[in-house]
Amino acid sequence: MLGVIRDAALGQWLRLLGAKSLARYPEELPDFTYSPHEPPSSTNKKPDTPTTVNEMEKGRSPTANEKKDEDTPAESSGGDDDSEKGITLVTWYSDDDPDNPHNWSFTKKMWLSMLLLVYTVSVYIGSSLYTASETDIISIFGVSNTLAALGLSLYILGYGIGPLLFAPLSEIPFIGRNPLYIYTYIIFVALAVAAALVDNFAGLLVLRFLLGFFGSPCLANAGASFGDFFGGGQMPYVIALWGGGATLSPALGPLVGGFAVQAEGWRWSSWELLWFSGPMLLVVLIGLPETSADHILLCRAKRLRELTGRSNLKSASEIKQAQLSPRQVAFDALIKPFEINILDPAMLFTTLYAALTYGLYYSFFESFPLVYQNIYGFNLGELGLSFVSVLSGLFVSIALYCSYFYYIGHPKMAKMETVPPEARLWPGLIASFLIPIGLFIFGRSTPISPLFTTTGLLCN
């Protein structure tokens, strides 16, 4: 547990203030000795990979990306420039190095998974919490239904744009994952306070966009964080559960906000967002460690240089980026993803399809009040209850998705020498037919009964 706190934001801040004795890294222990060809004295295993760039090129081990799908410790490689002769590679001390995220205990992985899930829920629920306040906003600020709906649209736009910046930045080893989570979440909580106190409509819309933008790193980087410490065989199940939570949380927004706004007024939806995110921020500050292997090894190399006084101790990411100019690093991190997305038809299609499904899903938050309040006579609280049908749909879809991979997908992939990305698409292809079916049921059954109308949302 001390290791988790040490590697979390609060622990790192305390270390910057000089409190390193609270939880030390192996390199900071009094009996630690380091040899580039042997593991530290506290372990008996020798590293399985060469420790210098020249040795490594003679018998190169798989890179972190190559090994990620094997749920084994990731090993990095450097370049083969002559200028790199004499540089010593800093990597994991052994196959079971406890600082390697893939070697973390099951309990620690479950803790981090739950943390990332609840963090995501606390941000995603903020999108639809606002919808419970729209009726009051229309009357108080004197705006139309269309303008009032911008509060939802701009929040979604914000956390759609945010990943375009925050996801690439998290892949830069010098930055890592945690700073993007922590500092944007602090801003998010501050903006939630401002949104609850704002007294003009234009300011509210600006705050709603910024809330979505600074809340987006959980959407942008949580999947990458899971990949840092789970193997490829475990990822479908983890992503299914995390994605289920991300899908369910907007559906809970009208339920959570409906009764409160009905009783206390429109500002309570923003206060509830603060009550969700504020305590969660404290937990993230204390209990969310860095998961990027490149960043962890970069920091280890820095500590070893301080310990030994040897400037030639480098991590693989440092060796690689030393050959790149800052402009190239920025291009690879910020521009390359756009280039791939635009030039690769498969990537472009999945991007557009995801945008379409998001748009259809969130359209229900504007269309449900038109149906359930205007036609069926529901109040705000009862309207929120209608979204609980999403929970039933998620239970069924997650169970079927995980069953497919457990009984069909993974046994089939185990026989493949190389698993193409398309092999994982079958559940999505089959489920895609439910979206138009759900929309048809919702549209045609509106005059009949709320039961059939809710079934349309369940299918989607």
CSV table of C-alpha atoms in Angstrom, one decimal:
chain,number,residue,atom,x,y,z
A,1,MET,CA,0.0,0.0,0.0
A,2,LEU,CA,2.9,2.4,0.7
A,3,GLY,CA,4.2,1.7,-2.8
A,4,VAL,CA,0.8,2.8,-4.2
A,5,ILE,CA,0.8,6.0,-2.2
A,6,ARG,CA,4.5,6.7,-3.0
A,7,ASP,CA,3.7,6.5,-6.8
A,8,ALA,CA,0.5,8.4,-6.6
A,9,ALA,CA,0.4,12.2,-7.0
A,10,LEU,CA,0.3,13.0,-3.3
A,11,GLY,CA,3.3,10.7,-2.7
A,12,GLN,CA,5.3,12.4,-5.5
A,13,TRP,CA,4.5,15.8,-4.2
A,14,LEU,CA,5.7,14.8,-0.7
A,15,ARG,CA,8.9,13.5,-2.2
A,16,LEU,CA,9.5,16.8,-4.0
A,17,LEU,CA,9.2,18.5,-0.6
A,18,GLY,CA,11.9,16.2,0.8
A,19,ALA,CA,9.8,13.5,2.4
A,20,LYS,CA,11.5,10.6,0.6
A,21,SER,CA,11.9,8.5,3.7
A,22,LEU,CA,8.1,7.8,3.9
A,23,ALA,CA,8.4,5.2,1.1
A,24,ARG,CA,11.7,4.7,-0.7
A,25,TYR,CA,12.4,3.2,-4.1
A,26,PRO,CA,14.8,0.2,-4.2
A,27,GLU,CA,17.6,2.5,-5.5
A,28,GLU,CA,17.2,4.7,-2.3
A,29,LEU,CA,17.6,1.9,0.2
A,30,PRO,CA,20.9,1.9,2.2
A,31,ASP,CA,22.0,-1.6,1.1
A,32,PHE,CA,21.3,-1.1,-2.6
A,33,THR,CA,24.1,-1.7,-5.1
A,34,TYR,CA,23.8,-1.5,-8.8
A,35,SER,CA,25.8,-3.3,-11.5
A,36,PRO,CA,24.8,-2.9,-15.1
A,37,HIS,CA,25.3,-6.6,-15.7
A,38,GLU,CA,23.6,-7.9,-12.6
A,39,PRO,CA,20.4,-7.3,-10.7
A,40,PRO,CA,20.6,-5.3,-7.4
A,41,SER,CA,21.9,-7.0,-4.4
A,42,SER,CA,18.4,-7.4,-2.9
A,43,THR,CA,17.4,-9.9,-5.6
A,44,ASN,CA,18.9,-13.2,-6.7
A,45,LYS,CA,17.7,-13.2,-10.3
A,46,LYS,CA,19.7,-12.0,-13.2
A,47,PRO,CA,18.0,-10.0,-15.9
A,48,ASP,CA,17.1,-11.9,-18.9
A,49,THR,CA,18.0,-9.2,-21.3
A,50,PRO,CA,21.4,-7.6,-22.2
A,51,THR,CA,22.0,-4.3,-20.4
A,52,THR,CA,23.9,-2.4,-23.0
A,53,VAL,CA,22.7,-1.2,-26.3
A,54,ASN,CA,25.4,-3.1,-28.2
A,55,GLU,CA,24.7,-6.3,-26.4
A,56,MET,CA,21.1,-5.9,-26.8
A,57,GLU,CA,21.3,-5.6,-30.5
A,58,LYS,CA,23.0,-9.0,-30.7
A,59,GLY,CA,20.2,-10.7,-29.0
A,60,ARG,CA,17.3,-8.3,-28.8
A,61,SER,CA,14.3,-9.0,-26.6
A,62,PRO,CA,10.8,-8.1,-27.5
A,63,THR,CA,9.7,-4.5,-27.0
A,64,ALA,CA,7.1,-3.4,-24.5
A,65,ASN,CA,4.5,-3.2,-27.3
A,66,GLU,CA,5.4,-6.6,-28.6
A,67,LYS,CA,5.0,-8.2,-25.2
A,68,LYS,CA,1.9,-6.4,-24.1
A,69,ASP,CA,-0.3,-9.1,-25.5
A,70,GLU,CA,1.5,-11.8,-23.6
A,71,ASP,CA,0.9,-10.5,-20.0
A,72,THR,CA,4.6,-10.8,-19.4
A,73,PRO,CA,7.1,-8.2,-18.2
A,74,ALA,CA,7.8,-5.7,-21.0
A,75,GLU,CA,11.4,-5.3,-22.1
A,76,SER,CA,12.6,-2.3,-24.1
A,77,SER,CA,15.2,-2.0,-26.8
A,78,GLY,CA,17.4,0.9,-27.9
A,79,GLY,CA,19.0,1.9,-31.2
A,80,ASP,CA,22.1,0.8,-32.9
A,81,ASP,CA,23.8,4.1,-33.6
A,82,ASP,CA,27.6,4.2,-33.1
A,83,SER,CA,27.0,7.2,-31.0
A,84,GLU,CA,25.2,5.1,-28.5
A,85,LYS,CA,28.2,2.9,-27.7
A,86,GLY,CA,28.8,2.7,-24.0
A,87,ILE,CA,25.3,3.7,-23.1
A,88,THR,CA,23.9,1.3,-20.5
A,89,LEU,CA,20.2,0.4,-20.8
A,90,VAL,CA,18.1,0.7,-17.6
A,91,THR,CA,15.4,-1.9,-17.7
A,92,TRP,CA,13.6,-4.2,-15.2
A,93,TYR,CA,15.9,-5.9,-12.7
A,94,SER,CA,14.3,-9.3,-13.3
A,95,ASP,CA,11.2,-10.9,-14.8
A,96,ASP,CA,9.3,-10.5,-11.5
A,97,ASP,CA,10.4,-6.9,-10.8
A,98,PRO,CA,7.6,-5.5,-8.6
A,99,ASP,CA,7.9,-2.1,-10.2
A,100,ASN,CA,6.8,-3.6,-13.6
A,101,PRO,CA,3.0,-2.9,-13.8
A,102,HIS,CA,2.4,-6.4,-15.4
A,103,ASN,CA,3.9,-7.9,-12.2
A,104,TRP,CA,1.6,-6.1,-9.8
A,105,SER,CA,-0.7,-8.2,-7.6
A,106,PHE,CA,-4.2,-9.1,-8.6
A,107,THR,CA,-5.5,-7.0,-5.7
A,108,LYS,CA,-3.6,-3.9,-6.8
A,109,LYS,CA,-4.8,-4.3,-10.4
A,110,MET,CA,-8.4,-4.6,-9.2
A,111,TRP,CA,-8.0,-1.5,-7.0
A,112,LEU,CA,-6.7,0.5,-9.9
A,113,SER,CA,-9.4,-0.8,-12.2
A,114,MET,CA,-12.1,0.2,-9.8
A,115,LEU,CA,-10.4,3.6,-9.3
A,116,LEU,CA,-10.4,4.2,-13.0
A,117,LEU,CA,-14.0,3.0,-13.4
A,118,VAL,CA,-15.4,5.3,-10.6
A,119,TYR,CA,-13.3,8.2,-11.9
A,120,THR,CA,-14.8,7.7,-15.3
A,121,VAL,CA,-18.3,7.4,-13.9
A,122,SER,CA,-17.8,10.7,-11.9
A,123,VAL,CA,-17.0,12.5,-15.1
A,124,TYR,CA,-19.5,10.9,-17.5
A,125,ILE,CA,-22.5,11.3,-15.2
A,126,GLY,CA,-21.9,15.1,-15.5
A,127,SER,CA,-23.1,15.1,-19.1
A,128,SER,CA,-26.7,14.0,-18.4
A,129,LEU,CA,-27.0,15.4,-14.9
A,130,TYR,CA,-27.5,18.8,-16.6
A,131,THR,CA,-30.6,17.6,-18.5
A,132,ALA,CA,-32.7,17.5,-15.3
A,133,SER,CA,-32.1,21.3,-15.0
A,134,GLU,CA,-33.0,22.3,-18.6
A,135,THR,CA,-36.7,23.2,-17.8
A,136,ASP,CA,-35.6,25.6,-15.0
A,137,ILE,CA,-32.8,27.0,-17.2
A,138,ILE,CA,-35.3,27.8,-20.0
A,139,SER,CA,-37.6,29.7,-17.6
A,140,ILE,CA,-34.9,31.4,-15.5
A,141,PHE,CA,-32.6,32.5,-18.4
A,142,GLY,CA,-35.3,32.9,-21.0
A,143,VAL,CA,-33.8,30.7,-23.6
A,144,SER,CA,-35.3,28.3,-26.1
A,145,ASN,CA,-35.3,24.5,-25.8
A,146,THR,CA,-32.6,24.3,-28.5
A,147,LEU,CA,-30.3,26.7,-26.7
A,148,ALA,CA,-30.8,24.9,-23.4
A,149,ALA,CA,-29.8,21.7,-25.0
A,150,LEU,CA,-26.4,23.2,-25.8
A,151,GLY,CA,-25.4,22.5,-22.2
A,152,LEU,CA,-25.4,18.8,-22.9
A,153,SER,CA,-24.0,19.1,-26.4
A,154,LEU,CA,-21.0,21.3,-25.4
A,155,TYR,CA,-20.1,18.9,-22.6
A,156,ILE,CA,-20.0,16.0,-25.0
A,157,LEU,CA,-18.1,18.1,-27.6
A,158,GLY,CA,-15.6,18.9,-24.9
A,159,TYR,CA,-14.8,15.3,-23.9
A,160,GLY,CA,-14.8,14.4,-27.6
A,161,ILE,CA,-12.1,17.0,-28.4
A,162,GLY,CA,-10.1,16.5,-25.2
A,163,PRO,CA,-8.8,13.0,-26.2
A,164,LEU,CA,-7.3,14.4,-29.4
A,165,LEU,CA,-4.8,16.2,-27.1
A,166,PHE,CA,-4.6,14.2,-23.9
A,167,ALA,CA,-4.3,10.7,-25.4
A,168,PRO,CA,-1.1,11.5,-27.5
A,169,LEU,CA,0.4,13.4,-24.6
A,170,SER,CA,0.1,10.4,-22.3
A,171,GLU,CA,2.4,8.4,-24.7
A,172,ILE,CA,5.3,10.8,-24.2
A,173,PRO,CA,7.4,9.0,-21.5
A,174,PHE,CA,8.5,12.3,-19.9
A,175,ILE,CA,4.8,13.0,-19.1
A,176,GLY,CA,3.3,9.7,-18.4
A,177,ARG,CA,-0.4,9.0,-17.6
A,178,ASN,CA,-0.8,10.4,-14.0
A,179,PRO,CA,-0.1,14.1,-14.5
A,180,LEU,CA,-2.8,14.3,-17.2
A,181,TYR,CA,-5.3,12.5,-14.9
A,182,ILE,CA,-4.5,14.6,-11.8
A,183,TYR,CA,-4.1,18.2,-13.0
A,184,THR,CA,-7.1,18.0,-15.4
A,185,TYR,CA,-9.3,16.5,-12.7
A,186,ILE,CA,-8.3,19.2,-10.3
A,187,ILE,CA,-9.4,21.8,-12.9
A,188,PHE,CA,-12.6,19.7,-13.5
A,189,VAL,CA,-13.6,19.9,-9.8
A,190,ALA,CA,-12.9,23.7,-9.7
A,191,LEU,CA,-15.1,24.1,-12.8
A,192,ALA,CA,-17.9,22.1,-11.2
A,193,VAL,CA,-17.9,24.7,-8.3
A,194,ALA,CA,-18.0,27.5,-10.9
A,195,ALA,CA,-20.9,25.9,-12.8
A,196,ALA,CA,-22.9,25.6,-9.6
A,197,LEU,CA,-22.4,29.3,-8.9
A,198,VAL,CA,-22.6,30.9,-12.3
A,199,ASP,CA,-25.5,33.4,-12.9
A,200,ASN,CA,-25.6,33.9,-16.7
A,201,PHE,CA,-26.4,31.4,-19.5
A,202,ALA,CA,-23.3,32.2,-21.6
A,203,GLY,CA,-21.0,31.6,-18.7
A,204,LEU,CA,-22.8,28.3,-18.0
A,205,LEU,CA,-22.3,27.1,-21.6
A,206,VAL,CA,-18.6,27.9,-21.5
A,207,LEU,CA,-18.2,26.1,-18.2
A,208,ARG,CA,-20.0,23.1,-19.6
A,209,PHE,CA,-17.6,22.8,-22.5
A,210,LEU,CA,-14.6,23.2,-20.3
A,211,LEU,CA,-16.0,20.6,-17.9
A,212,GLY,CA,-16.2,18.1,-20.7
A,213,PHE,CA,-12.8,19.0,-22.0
A,214,PHE,CA,-10.9,18.7,-18.7
A,215,GLY,CA,-12.8,15.6,-17.7
A,216,SER,CA,-11.9,13.7,-20.9
A,217,PRO,CA,-8.5,12.1,-19.9
A,218,CYS,CA,-10.5,9.2,-18.3
A,219,LEU,CA,-12.0,8.6,-21.7
A,220,ALA,CA,-8.8,9.2,-23.5
A,221,ASN,CA,-6.3,7.2,-21.4
A,222,ALA,CA,-8.1,4.7,-19.2
A,223,GLY,CA,-7.9,2.0,-21.9
A,224,ALA,CA,-4.2,2.6,-22.2
A,225,SER,CA,-3.8,2.5,-18.5
A,226,PHE,CA,-5.5,-0.9,-18.4
A,227,GLY,CA,-3.1,-2.1,-21.1
A,228,ASP,CA,-0.2,-1.0,-19.0
A,229,PHE,CA,-0.9,-3.7,-16.3
A,230,PHE,CA,-3.2,-6.2,-18.0
A,231,GLY,CA,-2.3,-8.7,-20.7
A,232,GLY,CA,-4.0,-9.0,-24.0
A,233,GLY,CA,-6.0,-12.0,-22.9
A,234,GLN,CA,-7.6,-10.1,-20.0
A,235,MET,CA,-8.2,-6.8,-21.9
A,236,PRO,CA,-11.6,-7.6,-23.5
A,237,TYR,CA,-13.2,-8.4,-20.1
A,238,VAL,CA,-11.7,-5.3,-18.4
A,239,ILE,CA,-12.7,-3.0,-21.2
A,240,ALA,CA,-16.2,-4.5,-21.3
A,241,LEU,CA,-16.7,-3.7,-17.6
A,242,TRP,CA,-15.1,-0.2,-17.8
A,243,GLY,CA,-17.1,0.6,-21.0
A,244,GLY,CA,-20.2,-0.7,-19.3
A,245,GLY,CA,-19.7,1.8,-16.4
A,246,ALA,CA,-19.0,4.6,-18.9
A,247,THR,CA,-22.2,3.8,-20.7
A,248,LEU,CA,-24.3,3.4,-17.6
A,249,SER,CA,-23.2,6.7,-15.9
A,250,PRO,CA,-25.0,9.0,-18.3
A,251,ALA,CA,-28.1,7.0,-17.9
A,252,LEU,CA,-27.9,7.5,-14.2
A,253,GLY,CA,-27.7,11.3,-14.5
A,254,PRO,CA,-31.4,12.1,-15.0
A,255,LEU,CA,-32.3,9.7,-12.2
A,256,VAL,CA,-29.8,11.2,-9.8
A,257,GLY,CA,-30.5,14.8,-10.8
A,258,GLY,CA,-34.3,14.6,-11.4
A,259,PHE,CA,-35.6,14.3,-7.9
A,260,ALA,CA,-33.0,16.8,-6.5
A,261,VAL,CA,-33.6,19.5,-9.1
A,262,GLN,CA,-37.4,19.0,-8.7
A,263,ALA,CA,-37.0,19.7,-5.0
A,264,GLU,CA,-34.2,22.2,-4.8
A,265,GLY,CA,-33.7,23.9,-8.2
A,266,TRP,CA,-31.4,23.8,-11.3
A,267,ARG,CA,-28.1,24.4,-9.5
A,268,TRP,CA,-28.4,21.1,-7.7
A,269,SER,CA,-27.3,19.1,-10.7
A,270,SER,CA,-24.0,21.0,-10.7
A,271,TRP,CA,-23.6,20.6,-7.0
A,272,GLU,CA,-24.2,16.9,-7.3
A,273,LEU,CA,-21.4,16.7,-9.9
A,274,LEU,CA,-19.1,18.3,-7.4
A,275,TRP,CA,-20.2,15.8,-4.7
A,276,PHE,CA,-19.3,13.0,-7.0
A,277,SER,CA,-16.0,14.3,-8.3
A,278,GLY,CA,-14.6,16.1,-5.2
A,279,PRO,CA,-14.2,13.0,-3.0
A,280,MET,CA,-13.1,11.0,-5.9
A,281,LEU,CA,-10.3,13.5,-6.6
A,282,LEU,CA,-9.0,12.9,-3.1
A,283,VAL,CA,-8.9,9.2,-3.6
A,284,VAL,CA,-7.2,9.6,-7.0
A,285,LEU,CA,-4.5,11.8,-5.4
A,286,ILE,CA,-3.8,9.2,-2.8
A,287,GLY,CA,-4.3,5.9,-4.6
A,288,LEU,CA,-3.6,6.2,-8.3
A,289,PRO,CA,0.0,5.3,-9.2
A,290,GLU,CA,1.7,5.9,-12.5
A,291,THR,CA,1.2,2.9,-14.8
A,292,SER,CA,3.3,3.8,-17.9
A,293,ALA,CA,6.3,1.4,-18.1
A,294,ASP,CA,8.3,3.9,-20.2
A,295,HIS,CA,7.8,6.6,-17.6
A,296,ILE,CA,8.6,4.3,-14.7
A,297,LEU,CA,11.9,3.2,-16.3
A,298,LEU,CA,12.7,6.8,-17.2
A,299,CYS,CA,12.4,7.8,-13.5
A,300,ARG,CA,14.4,4.7,-12.5
A,301,ALA,CA,17.2,5.8,-14.9
A,302,LYS,CA,17.2,9.3,-13.4
A,303,ARG,CA,17.5,7.9,-9.8
A,304,LEU,CA,20.3,5.5,-10.9
A,305,ARG,CA,22.2,8.4,-12.4
A,306,GLU,CA,21.9,10.4,-9.2
A,307,LEU,CA,23.0,7.3,-7.2
A,308,THR,CA,26.0,6.3,-9.3
A,309,GLY,CA,26.9,9.6,-10.9
A,310,ARG,CA,27.0,7.9,-14.3
A,311,SER,CA,25.4,9.9,-17.1
A,312,ASN,CA,25.3,6.9,-19.5
A,313,LEU,CA,22.5,5.1,-17.7
A,314,LYS,CA,19.5,5.5,-19.9
A,315,SER,CA,16.0,4.0,-20.3
A,316,ALA,CA,14.9,2.8,-23.7
A,317,SER,CA,12.6,5.7,-24.2
A,318,GLU,CA,15.4,8.2,-23.5
A,319,ILE,CA,17.7,6.4,-26.0
A,320,LYS,CA,15.0,6.5,-28.6
A,321,GLN,CA,13.9,10.1,-28.1
A,322,ALA,CA,17.6,11.3,-27.9
A,323,GLN,CA,17.6,10.6,-31.7
A,324,LEU,CA,14.6,12.8,-32.2
A,325,SER,CA,14.2,16.6,-32.2
A,326,PRO,CA,11.6,18.1,-30.0
A,327,ARG,CA,9.6,18.9,-33.2
A,328,GLN,CA,9.7,15.2,-34.1
A,329,VAL,CA,8.6,14.1,-30.7
A,330,ALA,CA,5.7,16.6,-30.8
A,331,PHE,CA,4.8,15.5,-34.3
A,332,ASP,CA,4.7,11.8,-33.4
A,333,ALA,CA,2.7,12.4,-30.3
A,334,LEU,CA,0.2,15.1,-31.5
A,335,ILE,CA,0.0,14.9,-35.3
A,336,LYS,CA,0.7,11.2,-36.1
A,337,PRO,CA,-2.6,10.0,-34.6
A,338,PHE,CA,-4.6,12.4,-36.8
A,339,GLU,CA,-2.6,11.2,-39.8
A,340,ILE,CA,-3.3,7.6,-39.1
A,341,ASN,CA,-7.0,8.3,-38.4
A,342,ILE,CA,-7.4,10.1,-41.7
A,343,LEU,CA,-5.3,7.9,-44.0
A,344,ASP,CA,-6.4,4.5,-42.7
A,345,PRO,CA,-10.0,3.8,-43.9
A,346,ALA,CA,-10.6,1.3,-41.1
A,347,MET,CA,-9.6,3.7,-38.4
A,348,LEU,CA,-11.6,6.5,-40.1
A,349,PHE,CA,-14.7,4.3,-40.3
A,350,THR,CA,-14.6,3.2,-36.7
A,351,THR,CA,-14.1,6.9,-35.6
A,352,LEU,CA,-17.2,8.0,-37.6
A,353,TYR,CA,-19.2,5.0,-36.4
A,354,ALA,CA,-18.3,5.7,-32.8
A,355,ALA,CA,-19.3,9.4,-33.3
A,356,LEU,CA,-22.7,8.3,-34.8
A,357,THR,CA,-23.5,5.8,-31.9
A,358,TYR,CA,-22.5,8.5,-29.3
A,359,GLY,CA,-24.8,11.0,-31.0
A,360,LEU,CA,-27.7,8.5,-31.2
A,361,TYR,CA,-27.2,7.5,-27.5
A,362,TYR,CA,-27.2,11.1,-26.2
A,363,SER,CA,-30.1,12.1,-28.4
A,364,PHE,CA,-32.3,10.0,-26.1
A,365,PHE,CA,-31.6,12.5,-23.3
A,366,GLU,CA,-33.3,15.2,-25.3
A,367,SER,CA,-36.1,13.1,-26.8
A,368,PHE,CA,-37.1,11.2,-23.7
A,369,PRO,CA,-38.5,14.4,-22.0
A,370,LEU,CA,-40.5,15.1,-25.1
A,371,VAL,CA,-42.1,11.7,-24.9
A,372,TYR,CA,-42.3,10.8,-21.2
A,373,GLN,CA,-43.2,14.3,-19.9
A,374,ASN,CA,-45.3,15.7,-22.7
A,375,ILE,CA,-47.1,12.5,-23.7
A,376,TYR,CA,-47.0,10.2,-20.7
A,377,GLY,CA,-47.0,13.0,-18.0
A,378,PHE,CA,-43.9,11.9,-16.1
A,379,ASN,CA,-42.3,14.3,-13.6
A,380,LEU,CA,-38.5,14.8,-13.5
A,381,GLY,CA,-37.9,12.0,-11.0
A,382,GLU,CA,-40.0,9.5,-12.9
A,383,LEU,CA,-38.4,10.5,-16.1
A,384,GLY,CA,-35.0,9.6,-14.6
A,385,LEU,CA,-36.3,6.1,-13.7
A,386,SER,CA,-37.0,5.4,-17.4
A,387,PHE,CA,-33.3,5.4,-18.1
A,388,VAL,CA,-32.7,2.5,-15.7
A,389,SER,CA,-33.5,0.2,-18.7
A,390,VAL,CA,-30.0,0.9,-19.8
A,391,LEU,CA,-28.7,-1.2,-16.9
A,392,SER,CA,-30.7,-4.3,-18.1
A,393,GLY,CA,-29.3,-3.9,-21.6
A,394,LEU,CA,-25.7,-3.6,-20.3
A,395,PHE,CA,-26.0,-6.7,-18.1
A,396,VAL,CA,-27.1,-8.7,-21.2
A,397,SER,CA,-24.6,-7.2,-23.6
A,398,ILE,CA,-21.6,-7.5,-21.2
A,399,ALA,CA,-22.5,-11.1,-20.4
A,400,LEU,CA,-22.8,-12.1,-24.1
A,401,TYR,CA,-19.6,-10.2,-25.0
A,402,CYS,CA,-17.5,-11.8,-22.3
A,403,SER,CA,-19.0,-15.2,-23.1
A,404,TYR,CA,-18.1,-14.9,-26.7
A,405,PHE,CA,-14.4,-14.2,-26.0
A,406,TYR,CA,-14.2,-16.9,-23.3
A,407,TYR,CA,-15.8,-19.7,-25.3
A,408,ILE,CA,-15.2,-18.7,-28.9
A,409,GLY,CA,-12.9,-15.7,-29.5
A,410,HIS,CA,-9.9,-16.6,-27.4
A,411,PRO,CA,-9.8,-20.4,-28.3
A,412,LYS,CA,-9.9,-19.4,-31.9
A,413,MET,CA,-7.2,-16.7,-31.5
A,414,ALA,CA,-5.0,-19.1,-29.6
A,415,LYS,CA,-4.6,-21.1,-32.9
A,416,MET,CA,-3.6,-18.0,-34.9
A,417,GLU,CA,0.1,-17.1,-35.3
A,418,THR,CA,-0.9,-13.4,-35.6
A,419,VAL,CA,-4.2,-12.1,-34.4
A,420,PRO,CA,-5.6,-9.4,-36.8
A,421,PRO,CA,-7.6,-6.6,-35.2
A,422,GLU,CA,-10.7,-7.7,-37.2
A,423,ALA,CA,-10.9,-10.9,-35.2
A,424,ARG,CA,-12.3,-8.9,-32.3
A,425,LEU,CA,-15.0,-7.2,-34.3
A,426,TRP,CA,-17.6,-10.0,-34.5
A,427,PRO,CA,-19.6,-9.0,-31.4
A,428,GLY,CA,-19.8,-5.4,-32.6
A,429,LEU,CA,-20.9,-6.4,-36.1
A,430,ILE,CA,-23.8,-8.5,-34.7
A,431,ALA,CA,-24.8,-5.9,-32.1
A,432,SER,CA,-24.8,-3.1,-34.7
A,433,PHE,CA,-28.1,-4.3,-36.0
A,434,LEU,CA,-29.7,-3.6,-32.6
A,435,ILE,CA,-29.2,0.2,-33.0
A,436,PRO,CA,-31.6,0.7,-35.9
A,437,ILE,CA,-34.0,-1.9,-34.4
A,438,GLY,CA,-34.0,0.1,-31.1
A,439,LEU,CA,-34.6,3.4,-32.9
A,440,PHE,CA,-37.5,1.9,-34.8
A,441,ILE,CA,-39.1,0.5,-31.7
A,442,PHE,CA,-38.7,3.8,-29.9
A,443,GLY,CA,-40.3,5.8,-32.8
A,444,ARG,CA,-43.2,3.5,-33.6
A,445,SER,CA,-44.2,2.5,-30.1
A,446,THR,CA,-44.4,6.1,-28.6
A,447,PRO,CA,-48.2,6.3,-28.9
A,448,ILE,CA,-48.7,2.8,-27.5
A,449,SER,CA,-47.0,2.4,-24.1
A,450,PRO,CA,-43.9,3.5,-22.1
A,451,LEU,CA,-42.9,-0.2,-21.8
A,452,PHE,CA,-42.3,-0.6,-25.5
A,453,THR,CA,-40.6,2.8,-25.8
A,454,THR,CA,-38.2,2.0,-23.1
A,455,THR,CA,-37.3,-1.3,-24.9
A,456,GLY,CA,-35.9,0.9,-27.7
A,457,LEU,CA,-33.4,2.5,-25.4
A,458,LEU,CA,-32.5,-1.0,-24.0
A,459,CYS,CA,-31.6,-2.2,-27.5
A,460,ASN,CA,-29.4,0.8,-28.2
